[in-house]
Amino acid sequence: MLDFVQQLVSGVALGCVYGLIALGFVLVYKATEVVNFAQGDLMMLGGFFAFTFIGMMGLNYWVGFAGAVAVMALFGMLAERIVVRPILGYPQFSIIMATIGLGYFLRSIAGMIWGTDDFKIETPFSQGVLRIGALVLAYDKLSVIAATVILCVLLYLFFNKTSLGTAMRASSENMLAAYYMGIPVKRVVSIVWAISAAVATCAGVLLAPITFIHSNVGLVLGLKAFPAAVLGGFGSIPGAVVGGVLIGVIESMAGFYLPEGWKDVAPYIVLLAVLLLKPEGLFGLHVRKKV
Amino acid sequence: MRFLFKTDYEDDIRLFPHSGYVVSYGLLIAVLLIAPYVLSSYLMSQLVFVCIYATVGVALLILTGFTGQASLGHAAFLAIGAYTAAYLQKYNVPFPVYFLAAGLLTGLIGALVGFPALRLQGIYLVIATISFAFIVEEILARWESVTNGNEGMRIKTLSLLGVAVPRDSPAFYFLCLAVLILTIVGTLNLLRSPTGRAFVAIRDSETAARSMGVNVALYKVKSFAISAAITGFAGVLFAHKLSFISPEMFTLQLSIEFIIVILIGGTFSLHGAVLGAIFIVMIDPFLTYLKDDMPGLIAGVAATFGAGTDSAANVQSKVAAFASLNGLKGAIYGIIIVLFVLFEPLGLYGRWLKIKLFFQLFPLYKRATFKRQKIYVKSERNR
């Protein structure tokens, strides 16, 4: 029983990281109907920036964190401006390929700049553990869970309560109509990319104590975040986090209870099952177009 | 220039629209047949890889280019073909038998993948094929009694009708070339047939195709099966060329390379698959060239333009350091993909068509002829 709870908590913590990356997917998808295959690599880059600020320049953790988020938000805008904007409105396949190319590029560049070793960021939480009875919970895992909940609530409020959020939803529904209604669609898309890169950075920094940061981490985790996003229904913010948590839990349970090898495929088997049975995901909207 | 007047439907679907095609492709085939006796063994080996990649490219074109079903899981089909060959070879099954068996099995699995894919579109299909590829990769690594796990499998020399065909002999190259040509001709004929036209109809508009009486589900599964089977054939040749296979050769990276093949070549014509294959296989020798000769070249240029010997040597060492950076290949891949998507979405073959059209229509050429139309589809969720 204790093992089970222990696995559950570490699964939830890992799942929250997947959820955070999936949040980035969902944000971009919700606002622009674009799937950003480079989301994991944005996370990796954010982690490296945070490592540079905190580990190499010796800044305070929170200052470094904020700095990395700011730099990455700008970077997200830049990536949108250069790579995505010229092909907005073209078939989805082009955009998927463009973001795959962007991911390739970022991975290689990060490998060139920071090398291919593993890096670790010292966080204020990395030392302590919380003991509840016989249960041992590391602070760094709890911090991931807490940060995910906070970010999720903030984003949910942002999308549903602010006018900018409404503008984003409108431009996703029908870009041309939104443009005619006076929504600055281009600026909205820029902001969405900035936010999604910032969220990815949060994931990268929070992840650093759990899995180390290296140049391929984005690919590995980004591909795990897809099942999360699909499970929750692409386009639903709470869905992304719930999907991420489910994937994390499934993965850590499969690693603990099932024979070796299941751990890595379990998320994808679940994903295929979900796609077969309920393609719109657990929280996805099922809207039929009327003719 | 030559004007083609089409007076009946037969003209429209002719394999060779006019005699010029016969001459130019005949010349090309003649050159390809002489190639092994002229080129160095390294270039020969690259040419074999071009044939294999082009075969997979054609397979992917049928699925992605003509039926409009994106797949990022073709490395898995290649792996299934390769492993079938390796497994059957252990039991002394002759080459023609396991070659066909590999294609058949891969086609069958392709059809099985096609069924779930019926309900999926666009991005969901891409993700589903990625997960299929992951599952296959993991099965190959774990099913040790058949696949030998992570240790990989050795492939014996190919023997065709009792004659050994070593992997670096001209005969093996001719075999690969023959498979490629058969695939291309077969695909061209497929595209002229009702099946091929149904594929194109599904790509252009699924709803319209359905309302014209096309059985969308059947043709989607067919497209998956055909594409997978051709990839399986290519897998057998791939296994023989490498003579050793292990699960980590068939990763997502390889699937992405196949997509790059058709993306860079051009997704609307079979020429694209071949041009893309040449591109992707030749990028390695090109990078090696860059690494070995580029620094000296740049230093030489710097020296001629008045820089001192010291600074020229300095430049040379800097360029050498840059060219031997670890991730350079990945970065170049990334940049190439992005640049092609942004500036040449029709690929290399599209560029060739533009150049051809420019000379054909010389004073009257309009840049806008090939301009893409933005579509601004409404949300996919409401589709």
XYZ file of C-alpha atoms in Angstrom:
674
model
C 0.000 0.000 0.000
C 2.791 2.359 0.925
C 4.604 1.498 -2.272
C 1.443 2.222 -4.159
C 1.028 5.690 -2.657
C 4.707 6.430 -3.178
C 4.432 5.443 -6.840
C 1.241 7.426 -7.131
C 2.855 10.608 -5.862
C 5.924 10.318 -8.054
C 3.666 9.468 -10.970
C 1.571 12.541 -10.307
C 4.679 14.724 -10.088
C 6.059 13.385 -13.350
C 2.609 13.630 -14.873
C 2.397 17.278 -13.898
C 5.507 17.951 -15.971
C 3.904 16.171 -18.918
C 0.793 18.176 -18.206
C 2.757 21.438 -18.273
C 4.250 20.596 -21.662
C 0.836 19.479 -22.861
C -0.524 22.832 -21.635
C 1.829 24.492 -24.085
C 0.490 22.333 -26.918
C -3.053 23.038 -25.901
C -2.542 26.794 -25.609
C -1.115 27.064 -29.082
C -3.678 24.658 -30.499
C -6.561 26.405 -28.793
C -5.570 29.774 -30.147
C -4.272 28.929 -33.615
C -5.134 25.303 -34.467
C -1.406 24.745 -34.822
C 0.310 21.815 -33.162
C 3.748 22.795 -32.036
C 6.018 19.780 -32.258
C 8.870 21.869 -30.864
C 7.139 22.419 -27.524
C 9.388 19.921 -25.737
C 12.428 21.612 -27.176
C 11.215 24.998 -25.971
C 11.043 23.376 -22.536
C 14.588 22.086 -22.895
C 15.814 25.498 -23.976
C 14.055 27.119 -21.018
C 15.743 24.669 -18.688
C 19.124 25.496 -20.189
C 18.563 29.235 -19.859
C 17.587 28.753 -16.235
C 20.689 26.619 -15.733
C 22.822 29.337 -17.305
C 21.362 32.046 -15.089
C 21.316 30.032 -11.860
C 24.072 27.465 -12.170
C 26.632 29.332 -14.235
C 26.005 32.998 -13.411
C 25.107 32.284 -9.804
C 21.907 34.328 -9.708
C 19.210 33.795 -7.106
C 16.888 30.908 -8.014
C 13.791 33.045 -8.382
C 15.589 35.774 -10.338
C 17.051 33.183 -12.668
C 13.659 31.541 -13.030
C 11.984 34.818 -13.958
C 14.837 35.708 -16.287
C 14.555 32.398 -18.124
C 10.788 32.806 -18.441
C 11.194 36.309 -19.850
C 13.896 35.301 -22.318
C 11.877 32.327 -23.472
C 8.703 34.367 -23.866
C 10.605 36.639 -26.232
C 12.036 33.608 -27.952
C 8.569 32.142 -28.422
C 7.427 35.362 -30.086
C 10.482 35.314 -32.322
C 9.901 31.701 -33.337
C 6.291 32.487 -34.137
C 7.265 35.515 -36.188
C 9.908 33.697 -38.218
C 8.587 30.177 -38.604
C 4.852 30.069 -38.054
C 3.380 33.338 -39.232
C 4.308 33.019 -42.916
C 2.530 29.676 -43.160
C -0.505 30.410 -41.036
C -3.560 29.478 -43.061
C -1.802 26.755 -45.035
C -2.512 23.055 -44.477
C -1.684 21.714 -41.051
C 0.906 19.331 -42.391
C 3.204 22.213 -43.395
C 3.050 23.658 -39.921
C 3.723 20.290 -38.301
C 6.788 19.883 -40.488
C 7.971 23.421 -39.816
C 7.776 22.916 -36.058
C 9.513 19.534 -36.331
C 12.279 21.357 -38.197
C 12.388 24.031 -35.520
C 12.690 21.312 -32.880
C 15.591 19.681 -34.724
C 17.321 23.007 -34.962
C 16.868 23.928 -31.288
C 18.061 20.505 -30.131
C 21.235 20.695 -32.177
C 21.941 24.293 -31.246
C 21.491 23.503 -27.549
C 23.826 20.550 -27.954
C 26.399 22.825 -29.563
C 26.173 25.537 -26.940
C 25.781 23.616 -23.714
C 27.218 20.263 -24.729
C 25.553 16.903 -24.417
C 26.072 16.306 -20.687
C 23.353 16.179 -18.068
C 22.815 19.325 -16.027
C 21.192 19.873 -12.697
C 19.757 23.056 -11.230
C 20.000 23.603 -7.475
C 16.554 24.580 -6.248
C 15.440 25.754 -2.826
C 13.349 22.587 -2.602
C 15.865 19.995 -3.637
C 16.946 19.093 -0.104
C 13.968 18.604 2.168
C 11.392 15.870 2.385
C 7.933 15.897 3.876
C 7.113 12.926 6.110
C 3.518 11.905 6.644
C 3.684 8.779 8.757
C 5.839 6.353 6.830
C 5.259 8.213 3.586
C 8.232 10.211 2.307
C 7.477 13.001 -0.150
C 10.304 15.024 -1.657
C 9.736 18.776 -1.758
C 10.820 19.066 -5.364
C 8.034 16.744 -6.450
C 5.497 18.612 -4.345
C 6.709 21.898 -5.840
C 6.009 20.599 -9.331
C 2.483 19.625 -8.365
C 1.807 22.966 -6.681
C 3.214 24.980 -9.580
C 1.142 23.024 -12.070
C -2.050 23.669 -10.157
C -1.290 27.388 -9.891
C -0.382 27.746 -13.565
C -3.417 25.785 -14.622
C -5.778 27.956 -12.590
C -4.147 31.149 -13.862
C -4.376 30.065 -17.470
C -7.937 28.913 -17.061
C -8.912 32.280 -15.626
C -6.960 34.049 -18.339
C -8.726 32.211 -21.116
C -12.226 32.437 -19.722
C -12.303 35.743 -17.859
C -10.109 38.220 -19.731
C -10.873 39.864 -23.044
C -7.499 38.801 -24.442
C -8.390 35.209 -23.635
C -11.717 35.600 -25.383
C -9.927 37.081 -28.381
C -7.686 34.038 -28.465
C -10.603 31.663 -28.408
C -12.338 33.664 -31.111
C -9.306 33.644 -33.389
C -9.048 29.907 -32.987
C -12.645 29.335 -33.961
C -12.441 31.356 -37.133
C -9.353 33.388 -37.799
C -10.791 35.385 -40.647
C -14.012 36.265 -38.834
C -12.034 37.281 -35.758
C -9.894 39.531 -37.924
C -12.975 41.182 -39.407
C -14.341 41.766 -35.920
C -11.265 43.836 -35.117
C -9.216 41.325 -33.193
C -5.508 41.814 -33.967
C -5.056 38.152 -34.844
C -1.330 38.378 -35.526
C -0.587 39.986 -32.172
C -2.832 37.478 -30.421
C -0.925 34.598 -31.982
C 2.378 36.171 -30.930
C 1.187 36.468 -27.360
C -0.011 32.884 -27.339
C 3.389 31.671 -28.425
C 5.062 33.798 -25.774
C 2.798 32.357 -23.088
C 3.286 28.812 -24.275
C 7.070 29.211 -24.324
C 6.886 30.677 -20.809
C 4.820 27.723 -19.589
C 7.310 25.365 -21.228
C 10.121 27.124 -19.374
C 8.321 26.620 -16.066
C 8.100 22.929 -16.914
C 11.792 22.827 -17.764
C 12.907 24.513 -14.551
C 10.607 22.440 -12.349
C 11.716 19.299 -14.091
C 15.426 19.938 -13.573
C 15.640 18.336 -10.108
C 13.612 15.263 -11.170
C 15.082 14.450 -14.573
C 18.288 16.173 -15.510
C 18.381 18.714 -18.297
C 20.114 17.567 -21.453
C 19.716 18.450 -25.082
C 17.419 15.528 -25.913
C 15.108 15.864 -22.919
C 12.683 17.922 -24.968
C 12.187 15.206 -27.555
C 11.679 12.467 -24.973
C 9.260 14.404 -22.792
C 7.603 16.256 -25.649
C 6.576 12.945 -27.161
C 5.179 11.841 -23.806
C 3.171 15.034 -23.624
C 1.301 14.173 -26.816
C -0.578 11.292 -25.228
C -1.343 13.650 -22.354
C -2.781 16.313 -24.619
C -4.773 13.816 -26.668
C -6.031 12.014 -23.592
C -7.405 15.246 -22.221
C -8.773 16.299 -25.575
C -6.577 18.638 -27.587
C -7.799 22.083 -26.733
C -8.870 21.687 -23.145
C -6.663 23.270 -20.476
C -7.849 21.193 -17.519
C -7.838 18.198 -19.849
C -4.135 18.641 -20.588
C -3.210 18.567 -16.925
C -5.516 15.661 -16.085
C -4.212 13.814 -19.133
C -0.637 14.515 -18.095
C -1.257 13.265 -14.567
C -2.949 10.135 -15.900
C -0.044 9.435 -18.251
C 2.472 10.017 -15.461
C 0.603 7.706 -13.083
C 0.128 5.027 -15.754
C 3.799 5.210 -16.571
C 5.059 4.919 -13.011
C 2.563 2.160 -12.169
C 3.523 0.238 -15.307
C 7.170 0.648 -14.367
C 6.517 -0.707 -10.889
C 4.008 -3.497 -11.393
C 4.479 -4.690 -14.965
C 7.535 -6.393 -16.490
C 10.341 -4.267 -17.843
C 9.581 -2.530 -21.109
C 5.938 -1.772 -20.432
C 6.849 1.521 -18.794
C 7.787 3.173 -22.073
C 4.940 1.856 -24.209
C 2.080 2.006 -21.702
C 1.320 5.687 -22.421
C 1.148 5.013 -26.152
C -1.055 1.950 -25.772
C -3.421 4.035 -23.648
C -3.246 6.785 -26.264
C -4.166 4.432 -29.107
C -7.028 3.038 -27.043
C -8.324 6.533 -26.331
C -8.009 7.545 -29.972
C -9.977 4.460 -30.952
C -12.743 4.736 -28.408
C -13.087 8.439 -27.828
C -11.107 10.424 -30.399
C -12.196 13.740 -28.917
C -10.471 12.907 -25.616
C -11.818 12.872 -22.114
C -12.515 16.597 -21.898
C -12.730 17.405 -25.563
C -15.703 19.167 -26.984
C -17.665 17.088 -29.386
C -19.202 19.543 -31.777
C -20.909 18.508 -34.958
C -21.108 20.933 -37.779
C -24.629 21.466 -38.943
C -25.225 21.332 -42.663
C 8.196 23.826 -76.587
C 5.665 21.177 -77.287
C 1.920 21.559 -77.050
C -0.008 18.505 -75.989
C -3.505 18.348 -77.360
C -5.596 15.909 -75.435
C -8.520 14.693 -77.459
C -9.773 11.806 -75.376
C -9.507 10.348 -71.897
C -6.806 7.913 -72.990
C -4.513 10.892 -73.610
C -5.103 12.054 -70.097
C -3.889 8.914 -68.377
C -1.120 7.847 -70.731
C 2.026 6.594 -68.962
C 4.319 8.529 -71.326
C 2.545 11.687 -72.531
C 4.911 12.056 -75.497
C 7.996 10.480 -77.031
C 10.350 12.886 -75.243
C 9.614 11.048 -72.006
C 10.726 7.734 -73.476
C 13.985 9.234 -74.681
C 14.878 11.096 -71.488
C 13.962 8.280 -69.091
C 15.696 5.769 -71.374
C 18.861 7.877 -71.150
C 18.499 8.120 -67.374
C 18.169 4.351 -67.041
C 21.161 3.834 -69.313
C 23.245 6.147 -67.126
C 22.060 4.320 -64.008
C 23.015 0.982 -65.543
C 26.536 2.167 -66.353
C 26.941 3.852 -62.957
C 28.401 0.896 -60.950
C 31.257 0.525 -63.417
C 32.176 4.201 -63.251
C 31.539 5.420 -59.710
C 33.640 4.755 -56.642
C 32.426 2.073 -54.245
C 31.428 4.686 -51.649
C 29.213 6.552 -54.095
C 27.779 3.227 -55.256
C 26.792 2.406 -51.742
C 25.154 5.825 -51.431
C 23.309 5.161 -54.679
C 21.897 1.935 -53.241
C 20.644 3.911 -50.250
C 19.095 6.421 -52.644
C 17.190 3.554 -54.285
C 15.954 2.242 -50.927
C 14.990 5.669 -49.598
C 13.283 6.521 -52.875
C 11.254 3.310 -52.671
C 10.096 4.243 -49.177
C 9.529 7.778 -50.426
C 7.226 6.503 -53.182
C 5.366 4.405 -50.606
C 4.942 7.418 -48.372
C 3.856 9.526 -51.335
C 1.000 7.116 -52.024
C -0.185 7.543 -48.454
C 0.673 11.153 -47.650
C 0.935 12.806 -51.023
C -1.931 11.153 -52.829
C -4.332 9.964 -50.137
C -3.612 12.793 -47.734
C -2.979 10.589 -44.702
C 0.125 11.825 -42.896
C 2.225 9.121 -41.274
C 5.203 9.449 -38.970
C 5.456 5.704 -38.444
C 7.017 4.397 -41.604
C 10.241 3.404 -39.876
C 8.151 0.762 -38.124
C 6.981 -0.701 -41.428
C 10.568 -0.717 -42.648
C 11.596 -2.485 -39.461
C 8.881 -5.123 -39.852
C 10.069 -5.843 -43.396
C 13.698 -6.015 -42.315
C 13.017 -8.269 -39.341
C 10.797 -10.614 -41.341
C 13.635 -11.061 -43.800
C 16.169 -11.637 -41.032
C 13.944 -14.132 -39.222
C 12.982 -16.171 -42.284
C 16.550 -16.180 -43.503
C 17.564 -18.080 -40.374
C 15.429 -20.990 -41.584
C 17.009 -20.998 -45.050
C 13.937 -19.652 -46.776
C 14.935 -18.550 -50.315
C 15.093 -14.832 -51.058
C 12.068 -14.496 -53.378
C 9.869 -16.175 -50.777
C 10.867 -14.064 -47.808
C 10.934 -10.954 -49.955
C 7.282 -11.480 -50.837
C 6.438 -12.643 -47.331
C 7.926 -9.466 -45.844
C 5.854 -7.311 -48.171
C 2.718 -9.313 -47.467
C 3.126 -9.235 -43.697
C 3.932 -5.517 -43.669
C 0.963 -4.837 -45.907
C -1.280 -6.789 -43.565
C -0.023 -4.862 -40.540
C -0.410 -1.661 -42.539
C -4.049 -2.512 -43.149
C -4.503 -3.199 -39.434
C -3.057 0.231 -38.688
C -5.290 1.705 -41.362
C -8.467 0.579 -39.612
C -8.047 2.682 -36.472
C -6.786 5.481 -38.687
C -10.183 5.689 -40.349
C -11.573 7.694 -37.483
C -8.572 9.965 -37.195
C -7.616 13.055 -39.103
C -4.696 15.405 -39.395
C -2.755 15.752 -36.207
C -4.469 12.843 -34.450
C -3.387 10.506 -37.224
C 0.186 11.741 -36.968
C 0.199 11.094 -33.235
C -1.395 7.664 -33.658
C 1.231 6.604 -36.214
C 3.983 7.887 -33.915
C 2.638 5.750 -31.089
C 2.354 2.743 -33.405
C 6.022 3.202 -34.293
C 7.004 3.418 -30.623
C 5.116 0.240 -29.804
C 6.755 -1.626 -32.682
C 10.172 -0.363 -31.615
C 9.591 -1.600 -28.084
C 8.290 -5.001 -29.280
C 11.418 -5.425 -31.410
C 13.571 -4.690 -28.394
C 11.662 -7.041 -26.049
C 10.624 -10.039 -28.149
C 14.038 -11.605 -27.784
C 13.182 -15.117 -28.993
C 12.425 -13.738 -32.457
C 14.269 -10.461 -32.795
C 17.285 -11.093 -30.583
C 16.400 -7.952 -28.611
C 18.811 -5.077 -28.409
C 21.704 -7.220 -29.575
C 20.310 -7.050 -33.078
C 20.369 -9.579 -35.866
C 22.992 -10.374 -38.461
C 21.813 -10.793 -42.025
C 23.538 -13.317 -44.222
C 24.581 -12.481 -47.766
C 21.684 -12.394 -50.125
C 21.514 -15.402 -52.428
C 19.277 -15.196 -55.435
C 18.600 -18.495 -57.208
C 21.768 -20.004 -55.778
C 24.002 -17.071 -56.768
C 25.450 -15.005 -53.942
C 24.773 -11.273 -54.262
C 27.079 -9.416 -51.845
C 25.767 -6.130 -50.510
C 28.397 -4.008 -52.276
C 28.266 -5.737 -55.646
C 26.786 -4.137 -58.772
C 24.222 -6.950 -58.821
C 22.766 -5.817 -55.498
C 22.521 -2.279 -56.828
C 20.697 -3.569 -59.913
C 18.309 -5.449 -57.635
C 17.542 -2.277 -55.642
C 17.194 -0.275 -58.847
C 14.832 -2.886 -60.262
C 12.675 -2.761 -57.125
C 12.607 1.035 -57.307
C 11.678 1.103 -60.989
C 9.020 -1.562 -60.529
C 7.622 0.403 -57.602
C 7.541 3.623 -59.583
C 5.933 2.058 -62.643
C 3.492 0.156 -60.445
C 2.578 3.336 -58.592
C 2.134 5.270 -61.823
C -0.230 2.576 -63.037
C -1.994 2.553 -59.683
C -2.542 6.281 -59.932
C -4.063 5.887 -63.388
C -6.459 3.253 -62.125
C -9.781 3.904 -60.347
C -8.059 3.153 -57.045
C -5.504 5.900 -57.549
C -8.158 8.382 -58.579
C -10.140 7.500 -55.477
C -7.024 8.182 -53.392
C -6.617 11.626 -54.916
C -10.321 12.320 -54.466
C -10.056 11.468 -50.768
C -7.049 13.759 -50.407
C -8.784 16.684 -52.075
C -12.050 16.401 -50.229
C -13.231 13.482 -48.223
C -16.818 14.671 -48.208
C -16.865 15.226 -51.949
C -15.305 11.805 -52.537
C -17.918 10.161 -50.343
C -20.746 11.907 -52.121
C -19.340 10.729 -55.450
C -19.723 7.162 -54.237
C -16.118 6.477 -53.184
C -15.915 4.002 -50.332
C -13.638 6.192 -48.214
C -12.935 3.618 -45.513
C -11.975 0.897 -47.995
C -9.627 3.124 -49.954
C -7.963 4.557 -46.873
C -7.185 1.045 -45.620
C -6.012 0.080 -49.116
C -3.723 3.067 -49.237
C -2.223 2.161 -45.866
C -1.744 -1.463 -46.911
C -0.110 -0.660 -50.256
C 2.156 1.943 -48.733
C 3.181 -0.403 -45.920
C 3.797 -3.325 -48.271
C 6.144 -1.292 -50.488
C 7.955 -0.090 -47.379
C 8.266 -3.727 -46.288
C 9.959 -4.619 -49.589
C 12.338 -1.717 -49.085
C 12.944 -3.021 -45.552
C 14.262 -6.328 -46.867
C 16.760 -4.521 -49.102
C 17.651 -2.163 -46.250
C 18.427 -5.120 -43.984
C 20.631 -6.727 -46.628
C 22.458 -3.490 -47.315
C 23.233 -2.906 -43.646
C 23.839 -6.637 -42.961
C 23.016 -5.945 -39.316
C 19.777 -4.627 -37.834
C 18.818 -3.633 -34.317
C 15.783 -1.824 -32.910
C 17.531 1.512 -32.398
C 17.946 1.885 -36.163
C 14.220 2.252 -36.691
C 13.434 5.260 -34.564
C 11.236 8.302 -34.978
C 14.287 9.988 -36.472
C 14.121 7.631 -39.453
C 10.391 8.206 -39.899
C 11.039 11.932 -39.923
C 13.782 11.419 -42.507
C 11.271 9.681 -44.765
C 8.849 12.552 -44.380
C 11.702 14.935 -45.198
C 12.335 12.892 -48.347
C 8.895 13.594 -49.739
C 8.687 17.093 -48.288
C 11.927 18.217 -49.900
C 11.307 16.332 -53.114
C 7.756 17.558 -53.512
C 4.593 15.841 -52.360
C 2.644 15.920 -55.600
C 4.752 13.857 -57.977
C 6.798 10.670 -57.927
C 9.838 12.603 -59.138
C 9.772 14.216 -55.730
C 10.425 10.979 -53.881
C 13.525 10.275 -55.947
C 14.878 13.825 -55.742
C 14.235 13.904 -51.990
C 15.990 10.563 -51.529
C 19.026 11.823 -53.422
C 19.018 14.914 -51.254
C 18.773 13.151 -47.903
C 21.333 10.462 -48.711
C 23.821 12.918 -50.165
C 23.691 15.295 -47.227
C 26.146 13.091 -45.293
C 28.859 12.999 -47.972
C 28.281 16.716 -48.412
C 28.860 17.375 -44.712
C 31.994 15.242 -44.795
C 33.172 17.302 -47.725
C 32.384 20.433 -45.770
C 34.384 19.156 -42.839
C 37.435 18.119 -44.877
C 37.747 20.652 -47.655
C 35.783 23.716 -46.624
C 38.284 25.125 -44.069
C 41.155 24.986 -46.543
C 39.001 26.514 -49.259
C 37.838 29.410 -47.103
C 41.364 30.009 -45.852
C 42.577 30.048 -49.442
C 39.913 32.594 -50.370
C 40.814 34.678 -47.311
C 44.505 34.566 -48.305
C 43.814 35.664 -51.878
C 41.742 38.591 -50.684
C 44.684 40.112 -48.879
C 44.418 38.554 -45.444
C 47.797 37.608 -43.952
C 48.873 33.981 -43.662
C 48.361 34.097 -39.895
C 44.769 35.227 -40.078
C 44.098 32.779 -42.931
C 45.316 29.910 -40.761
C 43.213 31.338 -37.956
C 40.138 31.349 -40.204
C 40.914 27.811 -41.289
C 41.037 26.460 -37.750
C 37.850 28.305 -36.826
C 35.937 26.952 -39.812
C 37.290 23.466 -39.114
C 36.108 23.704 -35.519
C 32.686 24.838 -36.671
C 32.346 22.136 -39.311
C 33.208 19.377 -36.868
C 30.661 20.489 -34.260
C 28.550 17.599 -33.067
C 25.048 18.756 -33.778
C 25.721 20.418 -37.104
C 23.856 17.782 -39.079
C 20.722 18.139 -36.971
C 20.833 21.914 -37.213
C 21.210 21.771 -40.980
C 18.313 19.315 -41.201
C 16.173 21.644 -39.118
C 17.025 24.715 -41.151
C 16.433 22.879 -44.420
C 13.006 21.657 -43.338
C 11.921 25.090 -42.182
C 13.259 26.817 -45.285
C 11.548 24.354 -47.603
C 8.230 24.670 -45.810
C 8.472 28.461 -45.865
C 9.859 29.134 -49.313
C 9.536 26.062 -51.508
C 6.506 24.062 -50.383
C 6.397 22.281 -53.728
C 9.853 20.889 -53.126
C 12.744 20.324 -55.478
C 10.491 18.975 -58.217
C 8.336 22.085 -57.924
C 11.464 24.183 -58.367
C 12.358 22.168 -61.482
C 8.841 22.693 -62.880
C 9.138 26.416 -62.268
C 12.460 26.591 -64.057
C 11.079 24.551 -66.946
C 7.975 26.689 -67.213
C 10.078 29.842 -67.088
C 12.009 28.800 -70.190
C 8.923 27.493 -71.950
C 6.958 30.702 -71.519
C 10.014 32.890 -71.454
C 8.775 36.447 -71.843
C 5.354 35.695 -70.401
C 6.248 33.817 -67.217
C 4.243 34.896 -64.177
C 5.576 34.303 -60.696
C 2.069 33.892 -59.405
C 1.516 30.689 -61.401
C 2.602 28.522 -58.482
C 1.434 30.763 -55.678
C -0.192 28.952 -52.809
C -3.648 29.893 -51.698
C -4.228 30.538 -48.042
C -7.309 28.694 -46.950
C -7.981 29.787 -43.361
C -10.070 26.779 -42.566
C -12.376 27.151 -39.683
C -11.637 25.272 -36.517
C -10.956 21.591 -37.107
C -12.945 20.816 -34.018
C -16.098 21.837 -35.809
C -15.351 19.926 -38.951
